[in-house]
XYZ file of C-alpha atoms in Angstrom:
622
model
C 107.365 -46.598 121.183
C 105.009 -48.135 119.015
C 101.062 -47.389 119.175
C 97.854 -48.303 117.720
C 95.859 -45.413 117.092
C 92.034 -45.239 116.870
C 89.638 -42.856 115.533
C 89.260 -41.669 119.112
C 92.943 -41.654 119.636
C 93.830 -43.973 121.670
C 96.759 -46.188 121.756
C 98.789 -48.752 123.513
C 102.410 -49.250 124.448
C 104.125 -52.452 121.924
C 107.904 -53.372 122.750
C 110.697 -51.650 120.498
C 112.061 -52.137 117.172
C 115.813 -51.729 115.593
C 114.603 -48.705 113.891
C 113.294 -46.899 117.081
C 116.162 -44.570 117.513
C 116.176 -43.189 113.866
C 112.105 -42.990 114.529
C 112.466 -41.654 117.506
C 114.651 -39.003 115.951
C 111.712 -37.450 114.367
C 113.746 -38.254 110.807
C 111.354 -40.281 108.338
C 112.357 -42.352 105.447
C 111.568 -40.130 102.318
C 110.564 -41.935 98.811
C 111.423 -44.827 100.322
C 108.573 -47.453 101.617
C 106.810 -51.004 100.350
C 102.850 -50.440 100.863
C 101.058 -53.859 100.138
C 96.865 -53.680 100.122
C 94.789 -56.810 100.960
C 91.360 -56.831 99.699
C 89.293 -59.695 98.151
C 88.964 -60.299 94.299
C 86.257 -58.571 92.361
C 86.157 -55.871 94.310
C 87.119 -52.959 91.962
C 90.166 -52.793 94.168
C 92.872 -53.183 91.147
C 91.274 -49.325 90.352
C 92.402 -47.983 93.410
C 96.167 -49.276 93.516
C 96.254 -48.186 90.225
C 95.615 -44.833 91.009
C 97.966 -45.146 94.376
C 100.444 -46.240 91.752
C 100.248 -43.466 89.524
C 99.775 -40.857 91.813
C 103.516 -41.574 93.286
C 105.013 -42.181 89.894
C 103.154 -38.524 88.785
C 104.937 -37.175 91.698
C 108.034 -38.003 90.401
C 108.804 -40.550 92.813
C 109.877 -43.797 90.975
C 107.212 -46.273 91.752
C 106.884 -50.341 90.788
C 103.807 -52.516 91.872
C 102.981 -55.607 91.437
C 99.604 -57.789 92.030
C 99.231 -60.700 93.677
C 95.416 -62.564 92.720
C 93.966 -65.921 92.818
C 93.871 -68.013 89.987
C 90.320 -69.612 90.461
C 87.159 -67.390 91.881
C 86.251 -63.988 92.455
C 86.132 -63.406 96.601
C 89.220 -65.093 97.172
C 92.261 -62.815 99.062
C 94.305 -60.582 96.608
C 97.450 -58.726 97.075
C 98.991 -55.841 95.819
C 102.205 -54.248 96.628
C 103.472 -50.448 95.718
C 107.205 -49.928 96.246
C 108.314 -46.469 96.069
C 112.123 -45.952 96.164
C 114.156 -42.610 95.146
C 116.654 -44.705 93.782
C 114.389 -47.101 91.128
C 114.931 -50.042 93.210
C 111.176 -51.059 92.922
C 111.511 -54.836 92.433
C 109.639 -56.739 95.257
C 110.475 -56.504 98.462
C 108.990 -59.229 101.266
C 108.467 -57.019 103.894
C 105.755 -54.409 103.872
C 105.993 -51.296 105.806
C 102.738 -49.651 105.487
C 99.712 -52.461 105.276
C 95.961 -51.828 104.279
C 93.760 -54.936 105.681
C 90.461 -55.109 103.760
C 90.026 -58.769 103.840
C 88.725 -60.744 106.866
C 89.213 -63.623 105.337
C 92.836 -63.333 105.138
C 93.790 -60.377 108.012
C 95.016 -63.235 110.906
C 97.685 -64.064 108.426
C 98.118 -61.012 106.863
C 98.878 -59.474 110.036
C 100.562 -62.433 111.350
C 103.605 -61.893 108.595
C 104.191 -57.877 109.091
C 107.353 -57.112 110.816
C 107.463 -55.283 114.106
C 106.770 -51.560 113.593
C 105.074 -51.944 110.431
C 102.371 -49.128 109.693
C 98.869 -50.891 109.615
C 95.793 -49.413 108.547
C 93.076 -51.824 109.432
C 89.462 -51.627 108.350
C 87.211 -51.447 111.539
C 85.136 -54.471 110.721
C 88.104 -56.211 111.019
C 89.746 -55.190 114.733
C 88.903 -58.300 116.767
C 91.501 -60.083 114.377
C 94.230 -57.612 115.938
C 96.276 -59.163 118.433
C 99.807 -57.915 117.819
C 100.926 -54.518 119.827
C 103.652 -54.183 118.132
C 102.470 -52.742 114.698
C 101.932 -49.035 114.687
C 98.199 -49.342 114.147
C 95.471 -46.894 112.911
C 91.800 -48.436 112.944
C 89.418 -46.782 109.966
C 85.872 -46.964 109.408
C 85.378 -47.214 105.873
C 81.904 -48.184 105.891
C 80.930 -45.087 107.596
C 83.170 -43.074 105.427
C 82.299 -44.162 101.844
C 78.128 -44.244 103.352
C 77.439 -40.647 102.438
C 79.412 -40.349 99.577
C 77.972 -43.240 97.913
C 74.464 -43.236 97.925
C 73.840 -46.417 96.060
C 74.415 -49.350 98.168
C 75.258 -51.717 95.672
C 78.016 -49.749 94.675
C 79.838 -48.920 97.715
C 81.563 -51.892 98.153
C 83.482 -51.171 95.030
C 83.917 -47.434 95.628
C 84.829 -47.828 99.309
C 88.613 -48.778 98.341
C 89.354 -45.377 96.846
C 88.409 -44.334 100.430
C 91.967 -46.092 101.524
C 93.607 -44.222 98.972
C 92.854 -41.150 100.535
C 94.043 -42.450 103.917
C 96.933 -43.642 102.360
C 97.934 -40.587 100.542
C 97.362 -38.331 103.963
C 99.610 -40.315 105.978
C 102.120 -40.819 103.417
C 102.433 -37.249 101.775
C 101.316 -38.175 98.627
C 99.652 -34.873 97.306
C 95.528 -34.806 96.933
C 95.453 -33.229 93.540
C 97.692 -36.135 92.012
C 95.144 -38.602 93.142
C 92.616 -37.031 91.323
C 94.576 -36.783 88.167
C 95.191 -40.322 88.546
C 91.510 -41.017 89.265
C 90.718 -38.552 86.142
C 92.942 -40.950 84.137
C 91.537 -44.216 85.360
C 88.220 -43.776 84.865
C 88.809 -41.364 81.752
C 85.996 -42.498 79.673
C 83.166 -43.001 82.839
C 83.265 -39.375 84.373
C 80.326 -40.392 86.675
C 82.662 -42.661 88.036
C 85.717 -41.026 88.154
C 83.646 -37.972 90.221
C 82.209 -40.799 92.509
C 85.897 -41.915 93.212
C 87.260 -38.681 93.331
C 84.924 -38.359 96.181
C 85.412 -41.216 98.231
C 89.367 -40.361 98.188
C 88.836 -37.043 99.132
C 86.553 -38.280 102.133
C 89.288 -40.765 103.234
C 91.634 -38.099 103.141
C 89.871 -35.906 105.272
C 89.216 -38.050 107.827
C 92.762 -39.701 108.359
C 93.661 -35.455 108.425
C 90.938 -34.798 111.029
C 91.626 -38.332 113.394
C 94.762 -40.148 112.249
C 97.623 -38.693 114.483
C 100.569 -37.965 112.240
C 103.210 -40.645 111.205
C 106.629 -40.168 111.394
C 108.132 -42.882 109.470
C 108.029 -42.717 106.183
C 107.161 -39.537 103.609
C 106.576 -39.555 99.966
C 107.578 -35.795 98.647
C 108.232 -34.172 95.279
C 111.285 -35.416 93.212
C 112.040 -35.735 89.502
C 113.118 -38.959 88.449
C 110.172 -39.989 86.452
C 110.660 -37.586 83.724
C 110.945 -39.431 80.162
C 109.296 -42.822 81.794
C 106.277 -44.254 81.383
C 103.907 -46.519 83.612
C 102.928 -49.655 81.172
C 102.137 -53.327 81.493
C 104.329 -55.902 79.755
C 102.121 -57.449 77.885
C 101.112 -54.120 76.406
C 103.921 -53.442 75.345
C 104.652 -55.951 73.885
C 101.360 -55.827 72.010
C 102.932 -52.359 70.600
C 106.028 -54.067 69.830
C 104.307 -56.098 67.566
C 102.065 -53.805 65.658
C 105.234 -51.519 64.671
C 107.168 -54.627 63.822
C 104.575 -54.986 60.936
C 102.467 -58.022 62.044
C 99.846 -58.884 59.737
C 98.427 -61.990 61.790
C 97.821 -62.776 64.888
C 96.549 -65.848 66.638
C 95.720 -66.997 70.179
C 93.923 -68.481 72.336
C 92.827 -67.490 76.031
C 95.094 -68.371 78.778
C 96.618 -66.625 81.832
C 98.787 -65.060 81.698
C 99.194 -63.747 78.020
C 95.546 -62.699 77.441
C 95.808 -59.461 77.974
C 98.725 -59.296 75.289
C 96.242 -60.133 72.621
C 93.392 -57.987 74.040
C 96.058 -54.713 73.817
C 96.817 -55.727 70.631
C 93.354 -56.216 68.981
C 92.749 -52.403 70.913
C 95.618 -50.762 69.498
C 95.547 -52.195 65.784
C 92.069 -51.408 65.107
C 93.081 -47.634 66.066
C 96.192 -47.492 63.680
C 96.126 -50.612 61.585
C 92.632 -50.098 59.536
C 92.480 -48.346 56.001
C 91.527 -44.492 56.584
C 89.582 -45.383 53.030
C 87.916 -48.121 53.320
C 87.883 -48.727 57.595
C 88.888 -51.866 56.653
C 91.030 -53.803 58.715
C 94.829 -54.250 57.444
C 95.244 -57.403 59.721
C 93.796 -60.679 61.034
C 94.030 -61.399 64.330
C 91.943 -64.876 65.411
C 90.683 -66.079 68.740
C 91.322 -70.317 67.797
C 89.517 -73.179 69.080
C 92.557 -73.508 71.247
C 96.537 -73.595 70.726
C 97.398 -76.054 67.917
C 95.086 -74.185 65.903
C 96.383 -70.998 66.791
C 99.984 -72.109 65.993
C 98.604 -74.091 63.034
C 97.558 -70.378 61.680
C 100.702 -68.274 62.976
C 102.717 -71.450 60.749
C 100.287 -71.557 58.012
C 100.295 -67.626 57.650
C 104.374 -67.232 57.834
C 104.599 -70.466 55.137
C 102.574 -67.377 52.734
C 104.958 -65.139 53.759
C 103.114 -62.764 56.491
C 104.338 -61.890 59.158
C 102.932 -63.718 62.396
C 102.820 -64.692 65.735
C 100.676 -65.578 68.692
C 101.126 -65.311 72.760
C 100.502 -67.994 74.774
C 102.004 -69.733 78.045
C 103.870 -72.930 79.471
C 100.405 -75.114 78.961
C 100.172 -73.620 75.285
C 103.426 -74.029 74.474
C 103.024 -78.211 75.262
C 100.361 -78.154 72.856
C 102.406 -76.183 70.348
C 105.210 -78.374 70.339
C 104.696 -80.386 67.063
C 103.660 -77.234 65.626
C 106.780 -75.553 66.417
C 109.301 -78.694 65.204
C 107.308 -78.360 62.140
C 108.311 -74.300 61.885
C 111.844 -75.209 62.931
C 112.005 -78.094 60.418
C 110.313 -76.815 57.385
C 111.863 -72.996 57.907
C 108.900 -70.695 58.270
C 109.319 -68.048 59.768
C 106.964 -67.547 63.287
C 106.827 -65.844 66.536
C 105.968 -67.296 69.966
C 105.539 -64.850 72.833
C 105.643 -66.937 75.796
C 104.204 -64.857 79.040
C 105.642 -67.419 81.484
C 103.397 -68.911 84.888
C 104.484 -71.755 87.542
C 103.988 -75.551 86.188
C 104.396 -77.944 85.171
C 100.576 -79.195 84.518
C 98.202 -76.971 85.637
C 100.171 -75.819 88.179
C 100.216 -72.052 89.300
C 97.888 -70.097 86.641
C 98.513 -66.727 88.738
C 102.282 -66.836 89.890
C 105.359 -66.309 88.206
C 108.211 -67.973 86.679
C 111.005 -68.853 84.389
C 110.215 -72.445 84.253
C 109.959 -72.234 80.091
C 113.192 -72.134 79.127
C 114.779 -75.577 78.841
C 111.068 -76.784 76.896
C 111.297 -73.580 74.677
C 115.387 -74.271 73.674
C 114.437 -77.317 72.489
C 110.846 -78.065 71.953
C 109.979 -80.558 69.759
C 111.444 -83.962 69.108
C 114.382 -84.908 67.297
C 117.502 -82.553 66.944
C 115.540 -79.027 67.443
C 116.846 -75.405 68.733
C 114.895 -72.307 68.670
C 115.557 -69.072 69.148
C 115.094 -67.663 72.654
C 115.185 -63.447 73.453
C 115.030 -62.642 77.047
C 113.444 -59.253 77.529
C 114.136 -57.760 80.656
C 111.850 -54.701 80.815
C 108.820 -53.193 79.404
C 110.940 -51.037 77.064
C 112.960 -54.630 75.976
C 109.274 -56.696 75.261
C 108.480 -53.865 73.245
C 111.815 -53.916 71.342
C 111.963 -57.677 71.290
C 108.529 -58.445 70.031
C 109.552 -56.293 67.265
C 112.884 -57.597 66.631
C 111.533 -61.087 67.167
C 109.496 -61.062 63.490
C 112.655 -59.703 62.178
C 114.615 -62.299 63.398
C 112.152 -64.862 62.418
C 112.086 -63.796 58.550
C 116.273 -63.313 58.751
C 116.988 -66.726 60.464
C 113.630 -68.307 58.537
C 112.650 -70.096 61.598
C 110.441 -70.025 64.903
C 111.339 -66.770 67.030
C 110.214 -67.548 71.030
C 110.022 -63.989 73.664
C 110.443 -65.142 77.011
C 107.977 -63.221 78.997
C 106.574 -63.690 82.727
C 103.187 -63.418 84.505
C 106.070 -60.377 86.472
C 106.844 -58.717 83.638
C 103.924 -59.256 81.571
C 101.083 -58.408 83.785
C 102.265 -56.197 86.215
C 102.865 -52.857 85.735
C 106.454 -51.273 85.333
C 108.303 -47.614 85.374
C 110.201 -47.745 81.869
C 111.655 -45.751 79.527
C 109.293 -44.325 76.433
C 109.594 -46.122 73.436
C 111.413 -45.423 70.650
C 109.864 -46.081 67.180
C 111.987 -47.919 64.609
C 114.096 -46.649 62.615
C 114.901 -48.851 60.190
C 112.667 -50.777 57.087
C 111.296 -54.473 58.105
C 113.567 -57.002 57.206
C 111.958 -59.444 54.667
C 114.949 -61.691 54.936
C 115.827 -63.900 51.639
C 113.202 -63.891 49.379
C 113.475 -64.121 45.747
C 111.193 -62.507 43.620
C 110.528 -63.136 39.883
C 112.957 -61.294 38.699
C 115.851 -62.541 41.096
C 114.411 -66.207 39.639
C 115.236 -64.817 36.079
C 118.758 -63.745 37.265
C 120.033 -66.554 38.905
C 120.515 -70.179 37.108
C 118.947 -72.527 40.133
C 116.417 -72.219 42.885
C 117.090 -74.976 45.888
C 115.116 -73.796 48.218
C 117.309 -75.905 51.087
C 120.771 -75.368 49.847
C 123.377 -73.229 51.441
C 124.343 -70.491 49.652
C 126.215 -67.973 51.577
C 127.174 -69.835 54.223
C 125.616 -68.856 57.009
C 122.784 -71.920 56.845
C 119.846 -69.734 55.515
C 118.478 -70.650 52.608
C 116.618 -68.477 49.902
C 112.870 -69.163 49.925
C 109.899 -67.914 47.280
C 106.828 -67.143 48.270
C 103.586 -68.580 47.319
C 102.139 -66.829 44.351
C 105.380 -65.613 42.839
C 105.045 -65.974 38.826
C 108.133 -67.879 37.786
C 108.712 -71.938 37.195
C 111.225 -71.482 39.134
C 109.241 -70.362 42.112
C 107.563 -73.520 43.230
C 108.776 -75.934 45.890
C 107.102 -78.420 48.293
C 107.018 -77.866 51.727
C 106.746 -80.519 53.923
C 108.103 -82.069 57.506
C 108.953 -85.569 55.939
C 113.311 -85.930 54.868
C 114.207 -83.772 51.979
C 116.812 -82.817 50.003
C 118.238 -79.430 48.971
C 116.012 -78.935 46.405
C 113.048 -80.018 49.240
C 112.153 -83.203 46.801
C 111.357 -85.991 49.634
C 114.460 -87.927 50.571
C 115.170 -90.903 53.317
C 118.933 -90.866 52.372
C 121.134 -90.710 55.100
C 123.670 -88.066 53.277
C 120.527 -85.940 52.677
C 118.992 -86.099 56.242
C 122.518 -85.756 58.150
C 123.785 -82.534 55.765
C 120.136 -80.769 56.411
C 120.317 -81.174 59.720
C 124.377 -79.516 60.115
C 122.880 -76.888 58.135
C 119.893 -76.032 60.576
C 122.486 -76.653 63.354
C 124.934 -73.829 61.418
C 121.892 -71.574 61.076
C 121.089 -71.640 64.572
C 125.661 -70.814 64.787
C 124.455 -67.868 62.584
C 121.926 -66.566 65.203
C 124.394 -66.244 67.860
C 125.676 -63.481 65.780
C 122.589 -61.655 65.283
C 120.150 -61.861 68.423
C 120.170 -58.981 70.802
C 124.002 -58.820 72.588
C 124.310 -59.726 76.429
C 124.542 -55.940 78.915
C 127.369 -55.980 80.785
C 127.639 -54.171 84.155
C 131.662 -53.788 85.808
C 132.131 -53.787 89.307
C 133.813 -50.672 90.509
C 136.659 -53.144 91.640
C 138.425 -55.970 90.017
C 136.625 -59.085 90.500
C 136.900 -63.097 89.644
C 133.096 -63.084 90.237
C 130.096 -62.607 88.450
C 126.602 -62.713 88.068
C 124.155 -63.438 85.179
C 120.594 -63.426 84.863
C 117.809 -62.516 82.539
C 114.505 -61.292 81.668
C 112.667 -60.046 85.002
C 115.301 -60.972 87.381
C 117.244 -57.655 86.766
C 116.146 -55.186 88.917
C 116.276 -57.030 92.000
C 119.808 -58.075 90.780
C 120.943 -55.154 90.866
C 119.771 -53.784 93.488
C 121.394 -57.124 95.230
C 124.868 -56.245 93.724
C 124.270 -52.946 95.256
C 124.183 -54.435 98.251
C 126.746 -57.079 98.087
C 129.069 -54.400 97.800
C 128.214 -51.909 100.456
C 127.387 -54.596 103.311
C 129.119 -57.485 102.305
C 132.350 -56.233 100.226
C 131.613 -58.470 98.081
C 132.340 -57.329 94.373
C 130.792 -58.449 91.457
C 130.490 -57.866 87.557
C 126.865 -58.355 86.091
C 126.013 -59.462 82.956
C 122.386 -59.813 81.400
C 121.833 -61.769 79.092
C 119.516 -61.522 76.474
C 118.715 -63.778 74.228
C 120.066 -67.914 73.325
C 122.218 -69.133 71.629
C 124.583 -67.295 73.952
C 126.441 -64.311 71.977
C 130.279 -64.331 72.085
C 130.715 -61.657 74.562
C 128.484 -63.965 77.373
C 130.631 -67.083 76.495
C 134.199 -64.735 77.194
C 132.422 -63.419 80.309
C 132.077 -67.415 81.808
C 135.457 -68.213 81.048
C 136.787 -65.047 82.319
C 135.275 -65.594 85.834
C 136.381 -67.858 88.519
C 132.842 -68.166 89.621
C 129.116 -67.174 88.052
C 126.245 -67.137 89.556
C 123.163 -67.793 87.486
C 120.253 -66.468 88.896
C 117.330 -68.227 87.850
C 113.355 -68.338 88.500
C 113.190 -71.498 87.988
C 114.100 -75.184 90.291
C 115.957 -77.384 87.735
C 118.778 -74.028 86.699
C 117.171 -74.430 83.223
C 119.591 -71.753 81.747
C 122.770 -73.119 83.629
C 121.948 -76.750 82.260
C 121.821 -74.958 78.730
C 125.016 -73.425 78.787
C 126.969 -76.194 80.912
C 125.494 -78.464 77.784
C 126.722 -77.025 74.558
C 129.777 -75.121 76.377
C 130.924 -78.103 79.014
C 134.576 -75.651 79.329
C 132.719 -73.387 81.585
C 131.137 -76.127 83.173
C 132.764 -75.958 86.871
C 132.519 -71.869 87.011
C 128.843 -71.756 87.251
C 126.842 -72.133 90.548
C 123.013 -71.618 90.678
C 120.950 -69.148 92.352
C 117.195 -70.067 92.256
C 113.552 -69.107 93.068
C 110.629 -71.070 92.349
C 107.921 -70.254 95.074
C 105.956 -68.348 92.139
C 106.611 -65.030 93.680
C 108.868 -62.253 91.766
C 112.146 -62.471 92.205
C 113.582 -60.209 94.977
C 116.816 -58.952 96.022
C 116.960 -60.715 99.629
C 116.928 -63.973 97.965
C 119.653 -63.412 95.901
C 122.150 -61.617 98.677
C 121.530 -64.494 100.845
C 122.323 -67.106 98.399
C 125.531 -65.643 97.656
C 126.708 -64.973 100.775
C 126.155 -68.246 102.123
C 127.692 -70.308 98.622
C 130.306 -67.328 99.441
C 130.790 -68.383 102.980
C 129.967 -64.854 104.402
């Protein structure tokens, strides 16, 4: 029976649900529930799911969460959803079994969309918007809690959501002393504050232990199976990514969702990227008037041979465009990290999507192809961003990471990072001495085969050194050219380059069904967690079997062009309305054509595994 419980303890009968008899059993759910928070923005509430966050991953409980805020003014609703799972399923999940409602202003449809059964902790300012008996309801009074522990009125408001945290963490099991750790660690430079938090958790604690009835749904206990992980934003790591891939400049300008990329980055490489002599800074990183300049730079700095990028998204990357044909055309190495949000225009500054990747492939006009990598994790963006200035000095042309507002912003259970191993690759420059040794310099000619050219860099002493760079026709020795032999052999040789990367961008992961199968799935970037979760459960409740393969980066390695022809059907699983990536590949490999079939999500949510099940099934006729 489901009951809404009071301070006073009262409650009142609501009709049953399908998971009555295992509730009923007195058997809860362990490391296994979705708890989503709805508060208003600017409230300090980000703090306190934070430290909810951390306090289940510190348990050892794999943990994944995931924020949800408006893209305009501070008041409006927010959202933010924790899903703890034993088995590292913590994609998003739609349905929310445990709900904190802080915000009038959206609690009739907050509590509107909860399923029947769900756990609802409801502020008490708030109970004449309950009309539903069948949530399992328990009514809180945070203004009276958080009153005596927070003397200063002005700051209550702020304070009062660490007071859910202890409710929370009482009902659910999570242990007191890991909140305070986590409150120790989120407020690790204010101790005032972290003491005034610490407080205000403790006080919500103690009253859901001394009025809340017990729950018996779901528990959060003890487990190790965070051991060797970290929690980290995207866009932070990536940030790292690029200071131990050697970057030397950096330039940006503001935009949602890649600003906190470039505000990590300035953090971390005035700690470890200054002179211990001098304090001098070893780097340049640039706020621009806006993103032609800041792509202007990131060009102008890796024509001089540093090495440079800049982070922008979908709006930016429009204004990049002739910027980037330029990079592609004239061969200078450069690095775009694109933090992908919903467009086009405008459009959805706050929500998620892979909506870049068709505009990225080819931006620019005229014949142009860039190389794409497709990070799928924290641990990936941090690898990638790294690898990407690599790749852009190897292949001598513009490097795009496909990011998302999902992956970049949110916060993610990953593995620690690994730092590299091997020297930075310079790609083909010649020096002075290599000019003495050899009895020609064409800075656009072919030598090896492979489409890259040898390039000097500016200030190297030799005659042989100098070239001109520019975006007009040239010839192999880059003297300005209009003839047709000229223009139509450069651009074979850009399109063999681009042949060459397809050999040395990160190779596609491949995942086998336990059975034989003619089907298969790809996808990419933050689409694989719920993916597999999905093929987890194609398999057990559907039979259906499936192999998996992620891939990771365009031109398509060899590997993902054997696994499309050696499928009857694939599934492309995309973020995105138009099947950007499935247009791609049915393009420049038309024999695959008629095995690939499109599963898509655009609604500017993260992807989750419901969405994809469903699809399948039903193009599956299940």
């Amino acid at each position: 029976m489901n009951r809404r419980f009071s301070p006073a303890g009262t409650e009142s009968a609501g009709p049953l649900t399908a998971d009555e008899p295992q509730r009923a059993s007195g058997t809860p759910l362990i490391n296994d529930v979705v708890i989503s928070v709805a508060t208003s923005n600017g409230t300090g509430s980000q703090s306190a799911n934070l430290v909810l966050t951390r306090s289940i991953f510190q348990m050892g409980i794999p943990v994944g969460a995931k924020n949800l805020f408006p893209s305009n003014i501070q008041g409006l609703p927010t959202w933010f959803t924790i899903r703890a799972n034993q088995h590292g399923w913590v994609g998003r999940r739609a349905d929310a079994d445990v709900f904190v409602a802080m915000n009038r202003e959206s609690v009739k449809e907050d509590l509107a969309s909860l399923k029947p059964g769900a756990i609802l902790i409801l502020n008490e300012e708030l109970r004449d918007a309950l009309e539903r008996d069948d949530l399992i309801t328990y009514i809180v009074p945070f203004a009276k809690i958080v009153e005596p522990v927070c003397p200063e009125v002005k700051l209550r408001r702020l304070v009062v959501n660490m007071v859910y945290v202890g409710v929370v963490a009482h009902l659910l099991g999570i242990e007191l002393e890991e909140v305070e750790k986590a409150i120790a660690k989120q407020f690790l430079a204010k101790p005032k504050a972290a003491e005034l938090n610490c407080a205000a958790a403790r006080a919500g604690f103690a009253f859901a232990a001394e009025n809340l009835p017990p729950q018996h749904l779901y528990r959060l206990e003890r487990m190790n199976a965070t051991q060797g992980k970290i929690l980290i934003e995207g866009n932070a790591a990536s940030a790292i990514g690029l200071m131990y891939g050697g970057i030397q400049v950096f330039a940006w300008y503001p935009i949602t969702p890649s600003s906190s990329l470039a505000e990590a980055l300035t953090e971390i490489m005035d700690d470890f990227r200054c002179d211990p002599e001098t304090g001098k800074a070893t780097y340049a990183i640039v706020q621009a008037e806006d993103e032609l300049a800041a792509m202007g730079m990131v060009v102008g700095a890796g024509w001089v041979g540093a090495r440079a990028a800049t982070a922008t998204s979908g709006p930016g990357i429009s204004l990049m465009a002739e910027l980037a044909g330029l990079a592609y055309f004239c061969e200078i190495p450069s690095v775009i990290i694109d933090v992908q949000r919903v467009g086009p225009s405008t459009g959805l500054p706050t929500r998620t999507s892979q909506g870049d990747v068709l505009k990225a492939y080819y931006l620019s006009h005229g014949d142009c192809k860039h190389v794409l990598l497709f990070p799928g994790n924290p641990a990936e963006l941090y690898e990638f961003s790294m690898r990407a200035l690599d790749l852009a000095q190897r292949l001598q042309t513009l490097v795009f990471v496909m990011s998302d507002l999902d992956l970049g912003m949110n916060y993610w259970m990953t593995d620690e990072f690994t730092p590299p191993s091997q020297p930075l690759d310079r790609g083909k420059v010649l020096t002075a001495e290599d000019l003495d040794r050899i009895q020609e310099f064409a800075r656009y000619r072919d030598v090896d085969g492979d489409g890259i050219p040898y390039r000097t860099l500016p200030g190297t002493h030799h005659p042989k050194a100098p070239f001109f760079t520019q975006g007009a026709g040239h010839d192999d020795r880059a003297r300005r050219s209009e003839k047709p032999h000229d223009w139509s052999s450069n651009l074979d040789r850009l399109a063999h380059k681009h042949e060459t990367a397809r050999q040395l961008v990160p190779e596609s992961v491949l995942q086998r069904a336990a059975k034989p199968t003619s089907l298969g799935i790809v996808a990419y970037g933050s689409s694989d967690l719920p993916v597999r979760e999905a093929i987890q459960k194609l398999t057990l409740n559907h039979g259906i079997d499936v192999d998996y393969l992620r891939i990771r980066a365009l031109p398509a390695t060899p590997s993902t062009l054997e696994f499309l022809r050696t499928h009857e059907r694939v599934y492309v699983v995309e973020q995105n309305r138009d099947a950007q990536l499935a247009t791609i590949l049915r393009a420049e490999h038309p024999e695959v054509a008629t095995r690939l079939r499109s599963v898509l999500h655009y609604n500017g949510l993260p992807l989750d595994a419901a969405t994809v099940v469903n699809q399948i099934c039903q193009q599956e006729g299940e």
